mmCIF file of C-alpha atoms and ligand atoms in Angstrom:
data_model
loop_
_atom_site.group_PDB
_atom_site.id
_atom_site.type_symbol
_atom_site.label_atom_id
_atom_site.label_comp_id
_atom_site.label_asym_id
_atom_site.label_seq_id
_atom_site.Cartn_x
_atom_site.Cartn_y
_atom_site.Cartn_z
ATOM 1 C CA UNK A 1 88.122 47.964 161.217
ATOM 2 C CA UNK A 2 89.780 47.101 157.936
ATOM 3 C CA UNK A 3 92.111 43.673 157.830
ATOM 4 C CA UNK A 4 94.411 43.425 154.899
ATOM 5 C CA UNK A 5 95.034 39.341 154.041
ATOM 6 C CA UNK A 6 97.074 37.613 151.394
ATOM 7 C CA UNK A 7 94.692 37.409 148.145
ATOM 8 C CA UNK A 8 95.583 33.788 146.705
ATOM 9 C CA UNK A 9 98.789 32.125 148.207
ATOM 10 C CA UNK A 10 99.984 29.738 150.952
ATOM 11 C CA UNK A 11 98.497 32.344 153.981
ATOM 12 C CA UNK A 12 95.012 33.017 152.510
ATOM 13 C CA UNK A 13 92.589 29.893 153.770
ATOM 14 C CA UNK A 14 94.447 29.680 157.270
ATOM 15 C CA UNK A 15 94.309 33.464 157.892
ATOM 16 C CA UNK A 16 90.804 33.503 157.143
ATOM 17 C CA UNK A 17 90.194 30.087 159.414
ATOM 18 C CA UNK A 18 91.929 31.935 162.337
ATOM 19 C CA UNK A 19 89.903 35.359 161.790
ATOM 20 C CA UNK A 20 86.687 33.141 161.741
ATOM 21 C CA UNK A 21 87.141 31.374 164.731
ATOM 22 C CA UNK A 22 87.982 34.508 166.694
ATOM 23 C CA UNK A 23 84.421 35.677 165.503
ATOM 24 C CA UNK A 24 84.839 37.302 161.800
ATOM 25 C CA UNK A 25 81.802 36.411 160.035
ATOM 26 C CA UNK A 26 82.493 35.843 156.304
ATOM 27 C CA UNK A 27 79.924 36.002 153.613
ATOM 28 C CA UNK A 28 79.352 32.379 152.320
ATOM 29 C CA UNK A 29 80.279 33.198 148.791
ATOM 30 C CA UNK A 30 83.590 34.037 148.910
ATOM 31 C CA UNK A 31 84.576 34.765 145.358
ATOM 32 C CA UNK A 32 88.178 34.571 144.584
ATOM 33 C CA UNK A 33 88.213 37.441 142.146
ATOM 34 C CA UNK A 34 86.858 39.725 144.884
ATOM 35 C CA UNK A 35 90.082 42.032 146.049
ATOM 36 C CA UNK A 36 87.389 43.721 149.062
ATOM 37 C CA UNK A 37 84.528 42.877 151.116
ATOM 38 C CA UNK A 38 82.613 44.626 153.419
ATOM 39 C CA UNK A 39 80.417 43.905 156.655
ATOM 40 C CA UNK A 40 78.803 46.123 158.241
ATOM 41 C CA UNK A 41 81.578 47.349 160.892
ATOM 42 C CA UNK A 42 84.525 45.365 158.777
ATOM 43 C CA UNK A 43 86.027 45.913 155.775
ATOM 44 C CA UNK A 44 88.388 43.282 154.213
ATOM 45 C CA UNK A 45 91.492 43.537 151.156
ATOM 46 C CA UNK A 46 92.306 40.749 149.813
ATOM 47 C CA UNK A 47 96.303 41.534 148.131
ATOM 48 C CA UNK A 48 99.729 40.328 147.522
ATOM 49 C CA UNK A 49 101.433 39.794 150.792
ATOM 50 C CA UNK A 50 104.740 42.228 149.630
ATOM 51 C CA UNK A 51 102.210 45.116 149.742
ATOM 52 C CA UNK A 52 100.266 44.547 152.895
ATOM 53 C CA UNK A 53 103.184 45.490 155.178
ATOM 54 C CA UNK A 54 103.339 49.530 153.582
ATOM 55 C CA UNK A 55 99.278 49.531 153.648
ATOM 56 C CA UNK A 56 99.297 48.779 157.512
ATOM 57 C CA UNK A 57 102.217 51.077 157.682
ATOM 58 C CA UNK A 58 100.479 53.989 155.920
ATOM 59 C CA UNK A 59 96.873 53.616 158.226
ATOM 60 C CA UNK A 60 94.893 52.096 154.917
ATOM 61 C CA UNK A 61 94.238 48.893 156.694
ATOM 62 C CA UNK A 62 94.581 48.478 160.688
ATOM 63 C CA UNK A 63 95.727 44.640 160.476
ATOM 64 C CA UNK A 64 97.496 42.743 157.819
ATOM 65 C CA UNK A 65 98.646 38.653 158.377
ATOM 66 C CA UNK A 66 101.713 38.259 156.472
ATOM 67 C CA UNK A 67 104.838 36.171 156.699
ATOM 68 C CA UNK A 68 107.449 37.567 159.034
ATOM 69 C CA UNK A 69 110.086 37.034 156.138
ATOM 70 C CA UNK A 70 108.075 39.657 154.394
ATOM 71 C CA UNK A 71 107.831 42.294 157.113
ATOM 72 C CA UNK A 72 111.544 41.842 158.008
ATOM 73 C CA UNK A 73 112.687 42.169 154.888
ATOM 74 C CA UNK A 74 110.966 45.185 154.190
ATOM 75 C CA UNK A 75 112.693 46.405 157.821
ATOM 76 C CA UNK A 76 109.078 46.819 159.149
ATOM 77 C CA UNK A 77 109.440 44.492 162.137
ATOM 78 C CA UNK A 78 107.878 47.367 164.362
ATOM 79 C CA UNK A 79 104.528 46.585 163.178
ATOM 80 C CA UNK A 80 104.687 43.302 164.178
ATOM 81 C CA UNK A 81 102.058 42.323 167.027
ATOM 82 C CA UNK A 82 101.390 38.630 167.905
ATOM 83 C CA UNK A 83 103.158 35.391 166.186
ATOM 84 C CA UNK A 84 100.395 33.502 164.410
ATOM 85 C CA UNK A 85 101.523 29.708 164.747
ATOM 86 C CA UNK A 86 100.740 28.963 161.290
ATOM 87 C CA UNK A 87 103.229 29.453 157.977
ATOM 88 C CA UNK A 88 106.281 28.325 159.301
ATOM 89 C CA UNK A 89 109.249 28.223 157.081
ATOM 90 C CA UNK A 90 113.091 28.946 157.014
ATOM 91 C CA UNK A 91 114.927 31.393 154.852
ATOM 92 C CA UNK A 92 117.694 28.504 154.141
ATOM 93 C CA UNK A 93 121.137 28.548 151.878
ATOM 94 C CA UNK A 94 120.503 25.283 149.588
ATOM 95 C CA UNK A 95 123.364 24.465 147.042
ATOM 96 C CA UNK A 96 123.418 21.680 143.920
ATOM 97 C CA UNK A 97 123.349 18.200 145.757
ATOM 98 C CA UNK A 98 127.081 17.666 144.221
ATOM 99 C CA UNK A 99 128.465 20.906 145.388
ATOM 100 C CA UNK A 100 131.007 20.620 148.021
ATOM 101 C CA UNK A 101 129.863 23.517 149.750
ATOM 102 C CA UNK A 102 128.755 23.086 153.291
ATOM 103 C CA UNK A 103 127.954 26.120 154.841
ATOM 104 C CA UNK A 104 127.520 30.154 154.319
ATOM 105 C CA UNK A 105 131.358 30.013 155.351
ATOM 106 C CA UNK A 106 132.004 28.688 151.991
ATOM 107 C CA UNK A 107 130.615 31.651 149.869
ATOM 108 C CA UNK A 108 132.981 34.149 150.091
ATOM 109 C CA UNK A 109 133.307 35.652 146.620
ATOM 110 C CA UNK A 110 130.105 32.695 145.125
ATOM 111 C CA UNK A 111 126.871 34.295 143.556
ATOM 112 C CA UNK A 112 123.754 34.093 146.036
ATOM 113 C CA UNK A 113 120.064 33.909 144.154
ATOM 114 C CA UNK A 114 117.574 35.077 146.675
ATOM 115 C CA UNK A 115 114.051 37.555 146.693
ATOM 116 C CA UNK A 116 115.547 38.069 150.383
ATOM 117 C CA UNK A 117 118.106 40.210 149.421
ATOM 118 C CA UNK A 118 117.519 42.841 152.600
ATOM 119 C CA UNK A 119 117.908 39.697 155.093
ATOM 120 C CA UNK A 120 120.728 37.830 153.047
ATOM 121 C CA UNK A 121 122.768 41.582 152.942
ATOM 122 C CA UNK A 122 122.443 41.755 156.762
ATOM 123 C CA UNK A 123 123.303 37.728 157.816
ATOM 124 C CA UNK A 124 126.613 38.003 155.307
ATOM 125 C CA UNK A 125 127.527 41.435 156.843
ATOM 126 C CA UNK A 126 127.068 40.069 160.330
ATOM 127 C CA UNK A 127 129.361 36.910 159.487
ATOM 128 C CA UNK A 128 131.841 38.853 157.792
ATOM 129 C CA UNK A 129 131.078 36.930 154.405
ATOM 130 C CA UNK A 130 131.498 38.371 151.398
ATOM 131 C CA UNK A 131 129.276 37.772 148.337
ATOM 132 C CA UNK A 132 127.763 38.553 145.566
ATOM 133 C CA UNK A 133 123.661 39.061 145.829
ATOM 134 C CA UNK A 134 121.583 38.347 142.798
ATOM 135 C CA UNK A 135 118.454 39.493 143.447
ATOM 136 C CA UNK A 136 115.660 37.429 141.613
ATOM 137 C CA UNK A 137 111.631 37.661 142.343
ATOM 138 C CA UNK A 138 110.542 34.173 141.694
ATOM 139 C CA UNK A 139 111.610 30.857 140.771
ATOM 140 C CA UNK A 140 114.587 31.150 142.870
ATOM 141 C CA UNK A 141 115.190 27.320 142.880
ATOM 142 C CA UNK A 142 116.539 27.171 138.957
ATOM 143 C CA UNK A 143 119.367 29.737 139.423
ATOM 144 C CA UNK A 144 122.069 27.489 140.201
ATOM 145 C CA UNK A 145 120.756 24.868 137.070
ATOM 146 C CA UNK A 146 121.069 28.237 134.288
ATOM 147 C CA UNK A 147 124.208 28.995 135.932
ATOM 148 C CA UNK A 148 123.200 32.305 136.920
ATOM 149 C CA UNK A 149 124.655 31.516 140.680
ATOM 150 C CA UNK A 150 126.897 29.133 142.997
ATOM 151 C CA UNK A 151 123.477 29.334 145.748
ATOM 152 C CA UNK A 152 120.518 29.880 146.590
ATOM 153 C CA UNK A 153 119.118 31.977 149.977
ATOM 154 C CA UNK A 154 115.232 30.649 149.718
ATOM 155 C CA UNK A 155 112.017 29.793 151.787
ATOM 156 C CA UNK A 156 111.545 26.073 152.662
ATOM 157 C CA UNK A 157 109.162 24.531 154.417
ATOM 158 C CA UNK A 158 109.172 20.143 153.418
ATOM 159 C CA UNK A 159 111.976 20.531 151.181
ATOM 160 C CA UNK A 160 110.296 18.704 148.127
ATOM 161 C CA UNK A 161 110.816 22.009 146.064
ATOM 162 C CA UNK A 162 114.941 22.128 147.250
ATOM 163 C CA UNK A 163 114.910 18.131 146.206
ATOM 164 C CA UNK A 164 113.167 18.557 142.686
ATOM 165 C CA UNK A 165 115.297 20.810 141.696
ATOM 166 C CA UNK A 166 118.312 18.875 142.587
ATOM 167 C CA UNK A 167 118.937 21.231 145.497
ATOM 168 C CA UNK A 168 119.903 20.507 148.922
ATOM 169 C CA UNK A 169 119.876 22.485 152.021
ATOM 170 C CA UNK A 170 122.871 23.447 154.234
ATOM 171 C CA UNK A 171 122.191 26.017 156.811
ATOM 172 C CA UNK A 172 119.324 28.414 157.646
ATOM 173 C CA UNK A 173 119.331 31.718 158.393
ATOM 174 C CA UNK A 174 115.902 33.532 159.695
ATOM 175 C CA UNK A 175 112.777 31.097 161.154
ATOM 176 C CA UNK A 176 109.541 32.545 160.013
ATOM 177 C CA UNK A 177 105.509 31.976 160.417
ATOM 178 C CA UNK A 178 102.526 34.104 159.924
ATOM 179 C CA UNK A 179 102.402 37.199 162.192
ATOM 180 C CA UNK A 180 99.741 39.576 162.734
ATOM 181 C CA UNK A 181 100.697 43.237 161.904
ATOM 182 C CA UNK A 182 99.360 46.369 163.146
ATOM 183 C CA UNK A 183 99.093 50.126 162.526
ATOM 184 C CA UNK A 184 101.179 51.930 165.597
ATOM 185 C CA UNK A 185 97.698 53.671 166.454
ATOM 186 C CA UNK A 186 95.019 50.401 165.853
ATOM 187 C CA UNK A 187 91.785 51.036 167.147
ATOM 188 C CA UNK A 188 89.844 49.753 169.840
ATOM 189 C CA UNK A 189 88.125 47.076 167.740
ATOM 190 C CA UNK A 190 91.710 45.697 166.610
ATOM 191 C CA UNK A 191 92.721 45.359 170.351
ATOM 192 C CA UNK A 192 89.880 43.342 170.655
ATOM 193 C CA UNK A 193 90.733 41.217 168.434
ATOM 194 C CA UNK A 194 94.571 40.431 169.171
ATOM 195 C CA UNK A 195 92.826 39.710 172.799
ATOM 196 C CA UNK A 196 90.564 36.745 170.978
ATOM 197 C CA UNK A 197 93.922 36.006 168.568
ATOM 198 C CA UNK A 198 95.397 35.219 171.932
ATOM 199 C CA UNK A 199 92.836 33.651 173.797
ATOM 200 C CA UNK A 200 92.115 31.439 170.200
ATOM 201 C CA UNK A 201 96.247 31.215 170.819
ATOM 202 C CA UNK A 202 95.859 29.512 174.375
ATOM 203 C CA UNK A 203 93.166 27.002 173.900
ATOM 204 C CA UNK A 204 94.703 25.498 171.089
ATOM 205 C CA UNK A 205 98.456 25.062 172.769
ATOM 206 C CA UNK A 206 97.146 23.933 175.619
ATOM 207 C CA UNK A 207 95.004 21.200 173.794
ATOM 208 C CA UNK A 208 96.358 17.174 174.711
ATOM 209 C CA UNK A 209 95.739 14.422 173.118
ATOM 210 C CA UNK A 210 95.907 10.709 174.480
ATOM 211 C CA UNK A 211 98.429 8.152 172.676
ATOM 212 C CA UNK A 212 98.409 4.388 173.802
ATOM 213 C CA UNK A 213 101.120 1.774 171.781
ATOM 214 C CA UNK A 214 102.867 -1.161 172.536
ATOM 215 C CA UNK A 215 106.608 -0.207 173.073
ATOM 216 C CA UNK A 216 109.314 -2.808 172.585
ATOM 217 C CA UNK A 217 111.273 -3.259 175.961
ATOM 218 C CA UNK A 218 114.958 -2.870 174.029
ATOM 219 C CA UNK A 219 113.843 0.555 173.408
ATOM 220 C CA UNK A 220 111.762 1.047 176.315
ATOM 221 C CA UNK A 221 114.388 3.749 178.351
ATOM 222 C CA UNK A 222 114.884 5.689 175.589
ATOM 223 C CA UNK A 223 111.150 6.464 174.534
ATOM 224 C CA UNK A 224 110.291 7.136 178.435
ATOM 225 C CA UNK A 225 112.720 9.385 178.688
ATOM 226 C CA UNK A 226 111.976 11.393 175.541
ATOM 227 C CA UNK A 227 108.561 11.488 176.609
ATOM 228 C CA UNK A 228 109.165 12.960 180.145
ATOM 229 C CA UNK A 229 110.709 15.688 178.463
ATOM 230 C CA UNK A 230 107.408 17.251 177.296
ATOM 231 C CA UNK A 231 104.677 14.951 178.492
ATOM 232 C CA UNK A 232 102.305 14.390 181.157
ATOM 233 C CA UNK A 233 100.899 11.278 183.247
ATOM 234 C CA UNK A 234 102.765 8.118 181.490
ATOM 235 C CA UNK A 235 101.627 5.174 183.081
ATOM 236 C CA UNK A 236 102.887 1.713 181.835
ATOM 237 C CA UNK A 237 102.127 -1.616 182.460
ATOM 238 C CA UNK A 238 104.165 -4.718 181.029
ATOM 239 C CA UNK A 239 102.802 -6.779 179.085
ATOM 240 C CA UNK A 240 104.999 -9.609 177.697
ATOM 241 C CA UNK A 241 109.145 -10.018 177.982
ATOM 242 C CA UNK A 242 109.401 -8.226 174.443
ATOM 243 C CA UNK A 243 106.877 -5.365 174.466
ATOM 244 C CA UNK A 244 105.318 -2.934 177.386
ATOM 245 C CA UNK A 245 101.984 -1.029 176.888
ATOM 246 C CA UNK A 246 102.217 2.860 177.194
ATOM 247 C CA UNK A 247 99.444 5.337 177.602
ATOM 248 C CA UNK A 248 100.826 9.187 178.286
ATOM 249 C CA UNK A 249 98.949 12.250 177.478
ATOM 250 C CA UNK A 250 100.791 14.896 175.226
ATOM 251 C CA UNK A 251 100.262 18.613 174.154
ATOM 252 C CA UNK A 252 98.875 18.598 170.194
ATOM 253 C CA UNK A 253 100.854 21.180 169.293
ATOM 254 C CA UNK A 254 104.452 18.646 168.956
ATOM 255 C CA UNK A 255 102.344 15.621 167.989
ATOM 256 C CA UNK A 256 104.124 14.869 165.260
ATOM 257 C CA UNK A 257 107.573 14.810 166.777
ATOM 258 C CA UNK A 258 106.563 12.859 169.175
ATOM 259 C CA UNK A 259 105.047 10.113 166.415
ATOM 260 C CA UNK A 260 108.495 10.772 164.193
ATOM 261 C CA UNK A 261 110.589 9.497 167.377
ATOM 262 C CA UNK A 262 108.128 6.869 168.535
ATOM 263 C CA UNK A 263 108.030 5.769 164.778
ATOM 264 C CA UNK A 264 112.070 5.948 164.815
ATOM 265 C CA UNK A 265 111.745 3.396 167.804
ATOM 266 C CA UNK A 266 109.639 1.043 166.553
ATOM 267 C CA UNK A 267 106.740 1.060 168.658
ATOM 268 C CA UNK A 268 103.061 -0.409 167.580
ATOM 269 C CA UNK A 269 99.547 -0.379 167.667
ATOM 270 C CA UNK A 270 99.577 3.261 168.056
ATOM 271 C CA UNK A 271 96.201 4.927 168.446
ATOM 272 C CA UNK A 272 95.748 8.438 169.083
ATOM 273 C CA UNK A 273 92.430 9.813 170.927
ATOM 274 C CA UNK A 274 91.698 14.160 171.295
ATOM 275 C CA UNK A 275 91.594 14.403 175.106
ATOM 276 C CA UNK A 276 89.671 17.681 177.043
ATOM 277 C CA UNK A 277 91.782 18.716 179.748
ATOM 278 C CA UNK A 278 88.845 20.162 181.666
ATOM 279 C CA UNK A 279 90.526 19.820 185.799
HETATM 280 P P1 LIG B 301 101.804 36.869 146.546
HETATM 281 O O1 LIG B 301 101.096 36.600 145.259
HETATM 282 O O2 LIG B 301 100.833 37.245 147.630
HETATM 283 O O3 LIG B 301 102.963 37.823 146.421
HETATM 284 P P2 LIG B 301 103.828 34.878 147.134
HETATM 285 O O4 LIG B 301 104.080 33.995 145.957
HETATM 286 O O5 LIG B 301 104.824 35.941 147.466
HETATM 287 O O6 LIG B 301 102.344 35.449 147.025
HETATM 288 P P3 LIG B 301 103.369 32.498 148.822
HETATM 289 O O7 LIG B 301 104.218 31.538 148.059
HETATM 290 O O8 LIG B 301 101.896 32.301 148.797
HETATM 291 O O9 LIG B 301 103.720 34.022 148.470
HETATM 292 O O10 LIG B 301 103.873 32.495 150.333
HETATM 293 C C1 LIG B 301 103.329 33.366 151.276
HETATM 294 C C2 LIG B 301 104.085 33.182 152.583
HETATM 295 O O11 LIG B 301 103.930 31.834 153.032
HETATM 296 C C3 LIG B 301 105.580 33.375 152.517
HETATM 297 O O12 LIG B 301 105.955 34.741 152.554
HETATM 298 C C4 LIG B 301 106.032 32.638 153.764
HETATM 299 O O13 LIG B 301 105.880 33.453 154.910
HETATM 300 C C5 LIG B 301 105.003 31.493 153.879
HETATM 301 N N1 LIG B 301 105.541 30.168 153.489
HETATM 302 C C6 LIG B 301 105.372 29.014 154.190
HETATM 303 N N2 LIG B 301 105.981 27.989 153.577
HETATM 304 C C7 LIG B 301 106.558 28.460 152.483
HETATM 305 C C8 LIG B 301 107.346 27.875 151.444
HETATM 306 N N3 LIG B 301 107.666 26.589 151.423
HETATM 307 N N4 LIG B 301 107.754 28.662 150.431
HETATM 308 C C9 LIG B 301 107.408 29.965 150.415
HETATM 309 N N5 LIG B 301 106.696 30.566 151.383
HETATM 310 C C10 LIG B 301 106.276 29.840 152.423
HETATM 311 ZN ZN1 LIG B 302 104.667 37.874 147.542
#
């Protein structure tokens, strides 16, 4: 089998951490200048995402991981197998932080900066917006500073790149994560591993992990009920007029929205324990 992965970039450690726990032994001394390596019934390239996509396509490699903003913009969707759960970012519209523009709605005859100029084309042409596309391959985030466009159509993940550059966000317009791609005709030993991709999938969404705080009672309705939403076996007990002790078991996968909103209501003492939901 031959597996084509990202060679330096924001999808090379975690797309070798998922192909190593579903089995993929990696030599210890993984150089970074080394574009292929080779096990005995495995062969690995190491290149720049934007080509993986045409070398799955053209049977050189039988699996690629790549960012589904790549494949769609190169209109190569059909290759796409499983959603990997790791990558996630937004192709977003961001504008100067004084502009007064507040959505794509705005843009109709403004300059759009964007290496997405396939998906932009298609979202403006779908919305009956009519722009101009500047199509730039890096550094996308300085166009509107040189005055070389009114927006930008860019990947964000935080936002700290948007913000440094005096940028801010205003709509989004394609969700994206790491996908695993596949030649139309993969082999056996690539349908075993989407089969461990998925089972790897499974026990780590259905992992739960334990919180117990101190919730204060003036809030105490509105965190129960956000919790019910996704959460299993909430027990509380009161413990004083102002504050009632919570212990509720939650899937790890939205951990941290659950700590943003708890956080957003005050609550304290907080601990967090990993939890093996064996019956
Ligand atoms: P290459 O040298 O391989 O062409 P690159 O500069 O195009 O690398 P990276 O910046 O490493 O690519 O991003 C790889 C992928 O990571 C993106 O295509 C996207 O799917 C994902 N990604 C996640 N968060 C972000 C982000 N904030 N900005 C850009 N890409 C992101
Ligand atoms: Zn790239």
């Amino acid at each position: 089998m031959k597996i084509a992965l990202q060679k330096k970039g924001r999808l090379h450690e975690e797309s070798i951490n998922l192909l190593k726990a579903c089995g993929i032994n990696f030599p210890l001394d993984l150089s970074k200048d080394k574009l292929k390596i080779s096990t005995y019934n495995l062969d690995i390239f190491f290149l720049r995402d934007d080509d993986i996509p045409s070398y799955i396509q053209e049977g050189v490699a039988d699996i690629g991981i790549v960012g589904k903003n790549v494949v769609f913009e190169q209109e190569k969707s059909f290759l796409i197998k499983k959603h990997l759960g790791f990558g996630y970012c937004r192709l977003s519209f961001a504008v100067p932080k004084e502009s007064l523009y507040k959505s794509s709605k705005d843009f109709s005859g403004k300059c759009i900066a964007t290496s997405y100029p396939n998906i932009l084309f298609k979202f403006l042409k779908e919305q009956n917006i009519c722009s101009y596309i500047h199509k730039i391959s890096g550094s996308v985030e300085i166009a509107p500073n040189i005055g070389v466009a009114d927006a930008i159509c860019d990947l964000v993940s935080s936002g700290s790149t948007l913000d440094s550059n005096d940028l801010k966000e205003i709509e989004t317009i394609f969700s994206s994560e790491a996908v695993l791609i596949c030649h139309p005709k993969s082999s056996r030993l690539a349908k075993k591993l989407i089969f461990r991709l998925q089972a790897f999938k499974r026990a780590r969404d259905n992992k739960y992990l334990l919180l117990l705080f101190n919730a204060p009672n003036k809030k105490l309705e509105k965190i129960i009920s956000f919790l019910h939403k996704s959460c299993k076996r909430l027990h509380r007990i009161p413990k004083a007029a102002l504050w009632t002790y919570i212990q509720v078991i939650v899937p790890a996968f939205i951990i941290w929205n659950i700590l943003d909103e708890l956080k957003r209501n005050s609550v304290k003492d907080l601990v967090v324990l990993e939890k093996m939901r064996v019956f």
